[in-house]
Amino acid sequence: MKALHIGRVAAVLTVGALALTACGTDNAVTPGNGGSSTSAAGTSVTGTLTGTGATSISAAMDAWKAGFESANSGAHVQYSPEGSGAGRKALIAGAVQFAGSDAYMKDAELASAKAKCGPAGAIDVPWYISPIAVAFNVPGVKNLKLDADTVAKIFRGGIKNWNDPAIKASNPSATLPDLAITPVHRSDNSGTTENFTDYLAQAAKGVWTDEKSGDWPSALPGENAKGTSGVVKTVTETPGAVTYADDSAVTGTLGKVELKVGDAYVPVTAEAAAKAVDEAKAVPGRNANDLSLKLDRTTTTAGAYPAVLVSYAVFCGSYADANTVDLVKAFGNYAVSDAGQKAAADAAKSAPLSAALAAKAKAAIDSITVAK
């Protein structure tokens, strides 16, 4: 399995490298287009755009590719869902033209990106908002209400059975079986993991003693699987299992947790996720075109769901030639447009960007230039 994974990554990097090599010659652009919009006639841009990264956006990416390629008959988008960490590494290495990441670039990564992206470095542009579901396989149970401390204890192995008194206390009417809990986490470096551990570290700081990280703490018990689809599949096949995953991938056969916010419990919905993102603050110290957001996981705002992820398109601030710039801008602007956000919402149950955030995202994408 390890050899297969390495082979897949190598294939992505090889394809990406070829795409970058070719981008100076095969991305013909309608003169004067500038790449800021796509044409309904399907003649705006042509060429191949290559990316890799977050698995959480797979359904949205399929929808974006379909819509973009329909409007640009000569354009093609290749995206390999290898995980957020792999996506950021590939962009830094110059192997792809964009990355999908459920965590914004770290300062060290931004500095490293300048070697391939030029002095402008890389920018994080929000394009996908979705709740992270705490999904479980407990026969006969489809809904549970839990606070952050209880969720943290479950994933740390402190609560071992589904009929534990701590779970019963907030779910007095549920028929909870004497069934062992099997926590399932991501095996790959994951932005979903980073967001979920950030939620636990902020909202359950008395229980969750690890810092937020894209890598799951190795000392904790449980099973692991690669990617969003991997953890969902494992839980679906394992009675008593529980995991965290982008809500778009959670099937109807699994139950979901309502998280306690203030004095109420909030179910997993796109609207609740969007409400939490509305309270986010800009990460300090970034350039004006980097839209990294710091989320408040301890919010008490009614109806806000704090276990939310904001997935970013990570673009270079500049590319070697105008054709690549136009192709990147065209795809990025489609994804954050009303049409692109609706396509993602229909396919993945994601929350559309607010009008204000969408406008900022478009401005950031439009700032991408040809390297001097």
XYZ file of C-alpha atoms in Angstrom:
372
model
C 0.000 0.000 0.000
C 2.814 2.401 0.839
C 4.489 1.755 -2.505
C 1.192 2.410 -4.295
C 0.740 5.739 -2.504
C 4.272 6.852 -3.365
C 3.648 5.875 -6.964
C 0.468 7.962 -7.101
C 2.219 11.014 -5.686
C 5.098 10.568 -8.099
C 2.643 10.374 -10.975
C 0.967 13.591 -9.865
C 4.294 15.374 -9.597
C 5.372 14.107 -13.010
C 2.139 15.240 -14.640
C 2.377 18.563 -12.834
C 5.926 19.084 -13.975
C 4.916 18.350 -17.564
C 2.006 20.762 -17.276
C 4.278 23.487 -15.971
C 6.776 22.843 -18.755
C 4.055 23.012 -21.355
C 2.117 25.936 -19.947
C 4.085 28.473 -21.915
C 2.903 27.018 -25.214
C -0.427 25.236 -24.862
C -2.536 27.694 -22.897
C -3.807 29.844 -25.729
C -5.930 32.726 -24.456
C -8.393 34.956 -26.231
C -6.592 38.312 -26.632
C -7.603 40.839 -24.028
C -9.377 38.334 -21.836
C -6.959 38.657 -18.948
C -8.315 35.455 -17.407
C -10.675 37.179 -14.986
C -13.791 35.479 -16.348
C -14.888 32.513 -18.397
C -16.878 32.724 -21.580
C -20.247 31.078 -22.063
C -19.132 30.485 -25.652
C -16.378 28.231 -24.347
C -13.421 30.054 -25.947
C -11.890 31.948 -23.013
C -8.875 29.808 -22.172
C -7.320 26.538 -23.256
C -4.666 24.315 -21.778
C -4.162 22.057 -18.808
C -4.155 23.213 -15.194
C -2.747 20.775 -12.659
C -3.357 20.665 -8.915
C -3.333 18.316 -5.957
C -4.239 18.416 -2.283
C -7.257 18.203 -0.013
C -9.516 15.176 -0.314
C -12.413 17.011 1.332
C -13.075 19.092 -1.780
C -13.282 16.121 -4.162
C -17.015 16.482 -4.850
C -16.740 20.258 -5.241
C -13.692 19.908 -7.479
C -15.542 17.507 -9.773
C -18.338 20.080 -10.065
C -15.882 22.933 -10.687
C -14.017 20.969 -13.334
C -17.255 20.140 -15.143
C -18.528 23.726 -15.091
C -15.194 25.274 -16.026
C -14.438 22.843 -18.825
C -17.956 23.265 -20.211
C -17.411 27.030 -20.432
C -13.864 26.624 -21.786
C -13.946 23.878 -24.376
C -10.171 23.685 -24.748
C -9.356 23.741 -21.026
C -8.740 20.783 -18.763
C -8.209 20.642 -14.981
C -6.320 17.721 -13.445
C -6.661 17.336 -9.662
C -5.353 14.495 -7.517
C -6.807 14.294 -3.977
C -3.686 13.317 -2.003
C -4.249 15.350 1.166
C -3.671 18.981 2.112
C -0.075 18.497 3.225
C 0.845 16.756 -0.015
C -0.780 19.569 -1.981
C 1.183 22.302 -0.250
C 4.442 20.376 -0.695
C 3.746 19.879 -4.400
C 3.097 23.596 -4.935
C 6.271 24.535 -3.058
C 8.212 22.061 -5.213
C 6.827 23.653 -8.379
C 5.223 20.373 -9.432
C 1.672 21.742 -9.719
C 0.100 25.084 -10.523
C -2.248 25.138 -7.538
C -2.926 23.246 -4.336
C -6.116 22.555 -2.430
C -5.601 22.809 1.319
C -7.910 22.680 4.322
C -5.269 24.587 6.277
C -3.604 27.820 5.250
C 0.111 27.871 4.484
C 2.419 28.159 7.466
C 4.891 31.042 7.516
C 7.784 28.685 6.736
C 5.862 27.251 3.781
C 5.155 30.729 2.429
C 8.853 31.516 2.625
C 9.777 28.261 0.845
C 7.213 28.901 -1.890
C 9.151 31.952 -3.104
C 11.747 29.693 -4.726
C 9.196 28.532 -7.339
C 6.524 31.241 -7.096
C 8.895 34.190 -7.175
C 9.138 37.111 -4.738
C 5.326 37.319 -4.539
C 5.322 33.877 -2.921
C 2.030 32.010 -2.560
C -1.426 33.157 -1.479
C -4.251 31.356 0.333
C -7.676 32.032 -1.177
C -10.827 30.595 0.498
C -13.033 28.759 -1.964
C -14.867 26.075 0.033
C -16.581 26.136 3.447
C -17.911 22.976 5.029
C -18.712 21.542 8.451
C -16.647 18.643 9.765
C -19.063 15.953 10.861
C -18.349 13.736 13.838
C -19.780 10.604 12.235
C -20.408 7.293 13.959
C -21.656 3.765 13.337
C -23.899 2.796 16.246
C -26.723 0.440 15.230
C -30.097 2.040 15.846
C -28.692 5.502 16.651
C -28.590 8.320 14.079
C -28.199 11.398 16.261
C -26.232 12.220 19.391
C -25.715 15.465 21.302
C -22.204 15.912 22.708
C -20.094 18.710 24.142
C -16.480 19.292 23.139
C -15.010 17.660 26.257
C -16.930 14.439 25.618
C -15.884 14.371 21.952
C -12.268 14.886 22.999
C -12.463 12.063 25.553
C -13.916 9.728 22.916
C -11.076 10.385 20.477
C -8.428 10.180 23.232
C -9.753 6.814 24.421
C -10.972 8.131 27.772
C -14.537 7.101 26.954
C -14.477 3.528 25.678
C -18.133 2.455 25.314
C -21.156 4.026 23.672
C -23.273 3.528 26.803
C -20.842 5.541 28.919
C -22.602 7.805 31.483
C -21.083 10.920 29.871
C -22.814 10.125 26.580
C -26.033 9.083 28.300
C -26.166 12.353 30.244
C -26.783 14.472 27.136
C -28.794 11.792 25.320
C -31.252 10.449 27.918
C -33.762 9.184 25.339
C -31.240 7.367 23.125
C -30.909 3.583 23.295
C -27.157 3.280 23.655
C -25.698 -0.233 23.296
C -22.880 -1.767 25.308
C -20.579 -1.418 22.316
C -16.883 -0.575 22.258
C -15.868 2.710 20.633
C -13.265 2.571 17.852
C -11.900 6.026 17.000
C -10.770 6.315 13.369
C -8.417 9.067 12.253
C -6.602 10.142 9.111
C -3.285 8.448 8.343
C -2.120 11.219 6.002
C -1.259 14.813 6.807
C -4.668 16.417 6.572
C -6.183 19.859 6.766
C -9.361 18.248 8.069
C -7.304 16.822 10.939
C -5.733 20.232 11.553
C -9.157 21.893 11.713
C -10.639 19.187 13.913
C -7.715 19.196 16.358
C -7.885 22.996 16.388
C -11.544 22.712 17.429
C -10.650 20.255 20.200
C -7.631 22.272 21.355
C -9.725 25.442 21.660
C -13.091 24.104 22.799
C -11.880 21.225 25.009
C -8.545 22.577 26.173
C -8.871 20.875 29.569
C -9.047 17.466 27.878
C -7.263 17.847 24.549
C -3.650 18.347 25.601
C -2.117 18.213 22.105
C -1.658 21.219 19.856
C -3.538 21.466 16.588
C -1.783 19.578 13.819
C -2.364 18.084 10.404
C -0.896 14.852 11.783
C -3.002 12.909 14.284
C -1.232 12.370 17.633
C 0.522 9.014 17.281
C 0.132 8.077 20.959
C -3.666 7.973 20.803
C -5.604 4.728 20.301
C -7.724 3.776 17.339
C -7.493 2.894 13.665
C -6.447 5.025 10.711
C -7.236 5.325 7.017
C -6.097 7.516 4.164
C -8.217 10.398 2.983
C -11.773 11.443 3.685
C -13.217 8.498 1.774
C -10.928 6.129 3.656
C -12.075 7.071 7.147
C -15.747 7.120 6.128
C -15.423 3.658 4.567
C -13.716 2.274 7.675
C -16.423 3.620 9.985
C -19.194 2.376 7.707
C -17.730 -1.127 7.882
C -16.990 -1.069 11.642
C -19.845 -1.108 14.195
C -18.888 1.154 17.094
C -16.481 3.259 15.047
C -16.402 7.066 15.017
C -14.474 9.549 12.893
C -14.301 13.170 11.757
C -14.828 13.959 8.067
C -16.037 16.594 5.664
C -19.814 16.384 5.822
C -20.085 16.012 2.042
C -18.591 12.524 2.283
C -20.708 11.208 5.167
C -23.328 8.778 3.922
C -26.836 8.446 5.284
C -25.996 5.121 6.872
C -23.929 6.876 9.558
C -25.071 8.949 12.514
C -23.868 12.483 13.202
C -23.154 14.443 16.370
C -24.767 17.766 17.253
C -22.109 19.872 18.982
C -22.830 21.935 22.066
C -22.474 25.661 21.493
C -23.338 27.819 24.470
C -26.382 26.177 26.051
C -27.711 24.584 22.852
C -26.726 21.798 20.453
C -26.091 22.667 16.820
C -26.537 20.111 14.023
C -24.250 19.790 11.037
C -25.446 22.153 8.292
C -23.819 24.367 5.704
C -25.627 27.397 7.153
C -24.246 26.719 10.635
C -20.741 26.361 9.207
C -21.069 29.655 7.336
C -22.191 31.408 10.514
C -19.013 30.272 12.287
C -16.830 31.487 9.408
C -18.518 34.902 9.493
C -16.851 35.414 12.891
C -13.354 34.507 11.660
C -10.500 37.016 11.792
C -7.714 37.549 9.290
C -4.458 35.861 10.225
C -2.094 38.713 11.147
C 1.168 39.373 9.337
C 0.062 38.179 5.893
C 0.186 40.210 2.688
C -3.012 41.891 1.544
C -3.800 39.203 -1.037
C -3.507 36.294 1.396
C -6.920 35.583 2.892
C -6.010 33.111 5.647
C -8.659 33.026 8.382
C -8.396 32.289 12.102
C -11.550 30.608 13.370
C -13.021 30.995 16.856
C -13.881 27.462 17.945
C -15.216 28.654 21.308
C -18.007 30.746 19.842
C -21.303 30.871 21.723
C -23.206 32.417 18.824
C -26.559 30.694 18.421
C -26.640 28.407 15.414
C -22.888 28.504 14.676
C -21.153 25.152 14.121
C -17.516 25.513 15.270
C -16.025 22.309 13.823
C -15.798 23.849 10.390
C -13.116 23.881 7.751
C -12.275 26.566 5.259
C -10.496 25.036 2.305
C -8.120 27.243 0.363
C -6.894 27.396 -3.173
C -3.161 27.973 -2.829
C -1.887 29.842 -5.866
C 1.443 31.380 -6.705
C 1.350 35.164 -6.578
C 3.067 35.123 -9.967
C 3.731 32.610 -12.727
C 6.343 32.483 -15.462
C 4.083 33.411 -18.380
C 0.845 35.205 -19.183
C -0.893 32.107 -20.524
C -0.567 30.306 -17.198
C -1.698 33.395 -15.307
C -4.820 33.646 -17.461
C -5.663 29.972 -16.995
C -5.166 30.108 -13.224
C -7.248 33.277 -12.912
C -10.042 31.895 -15.062
C -10.393 28.710 -13.029
C -9.995 30.438 -9.676
C -12.559 33.082 -10.508
C -15.040 30.466 -11.694
C -14.678 28.518 -8.432
C -15.395 31.578 -6.244
C -18.133 32.962 -8.493
C -21.819 32.595 -7.673
C -22.086 29.840 -10.291
C -19.055 27.992 -8.975
C -20.170 28.228 -5.365
C -23.655 26.986 -6.274
C -22.153 24.060 -8.174
C -20.054 23.157 -5.121
C -23.012 23.509 -2.763
C -25.182 21.282 -4.946
C -22.460 18.631 -5.197
C -20.955 18.753 -1.714
C -23.438 20.408 0.658
C -20.880 23.166 1.210
C -21.697 26.714 2.297
C -21.288 29.394 -0.375
C -18.783 32.142 0.363
C -20.415 35.289 1.687
C -20.619 38.164 -0.799
C -17.885 40.039 1.074
C -15.529 37.065 1.217
C -16.186 36.181 -2.436
C -15.293 39.743 -3.454
C -12.041 39.543 -1.502
C -11.268 36.155 -3.061
C -11.797 37.536 -6.569
C -9.558 40.513 -5.841
C -6.830 38.196 -4.544
C -7.044 35.997 -7.647
C -7.007 39.028 -9.926
C -3.785 40.174 -8.230
C -1.849 37.225 -9.697
C 0.700 38.488 -12.186
C 3.374 37.400 -14.640
C 6.762 37.096 -12.928
C 9.192 39.858 -13.876
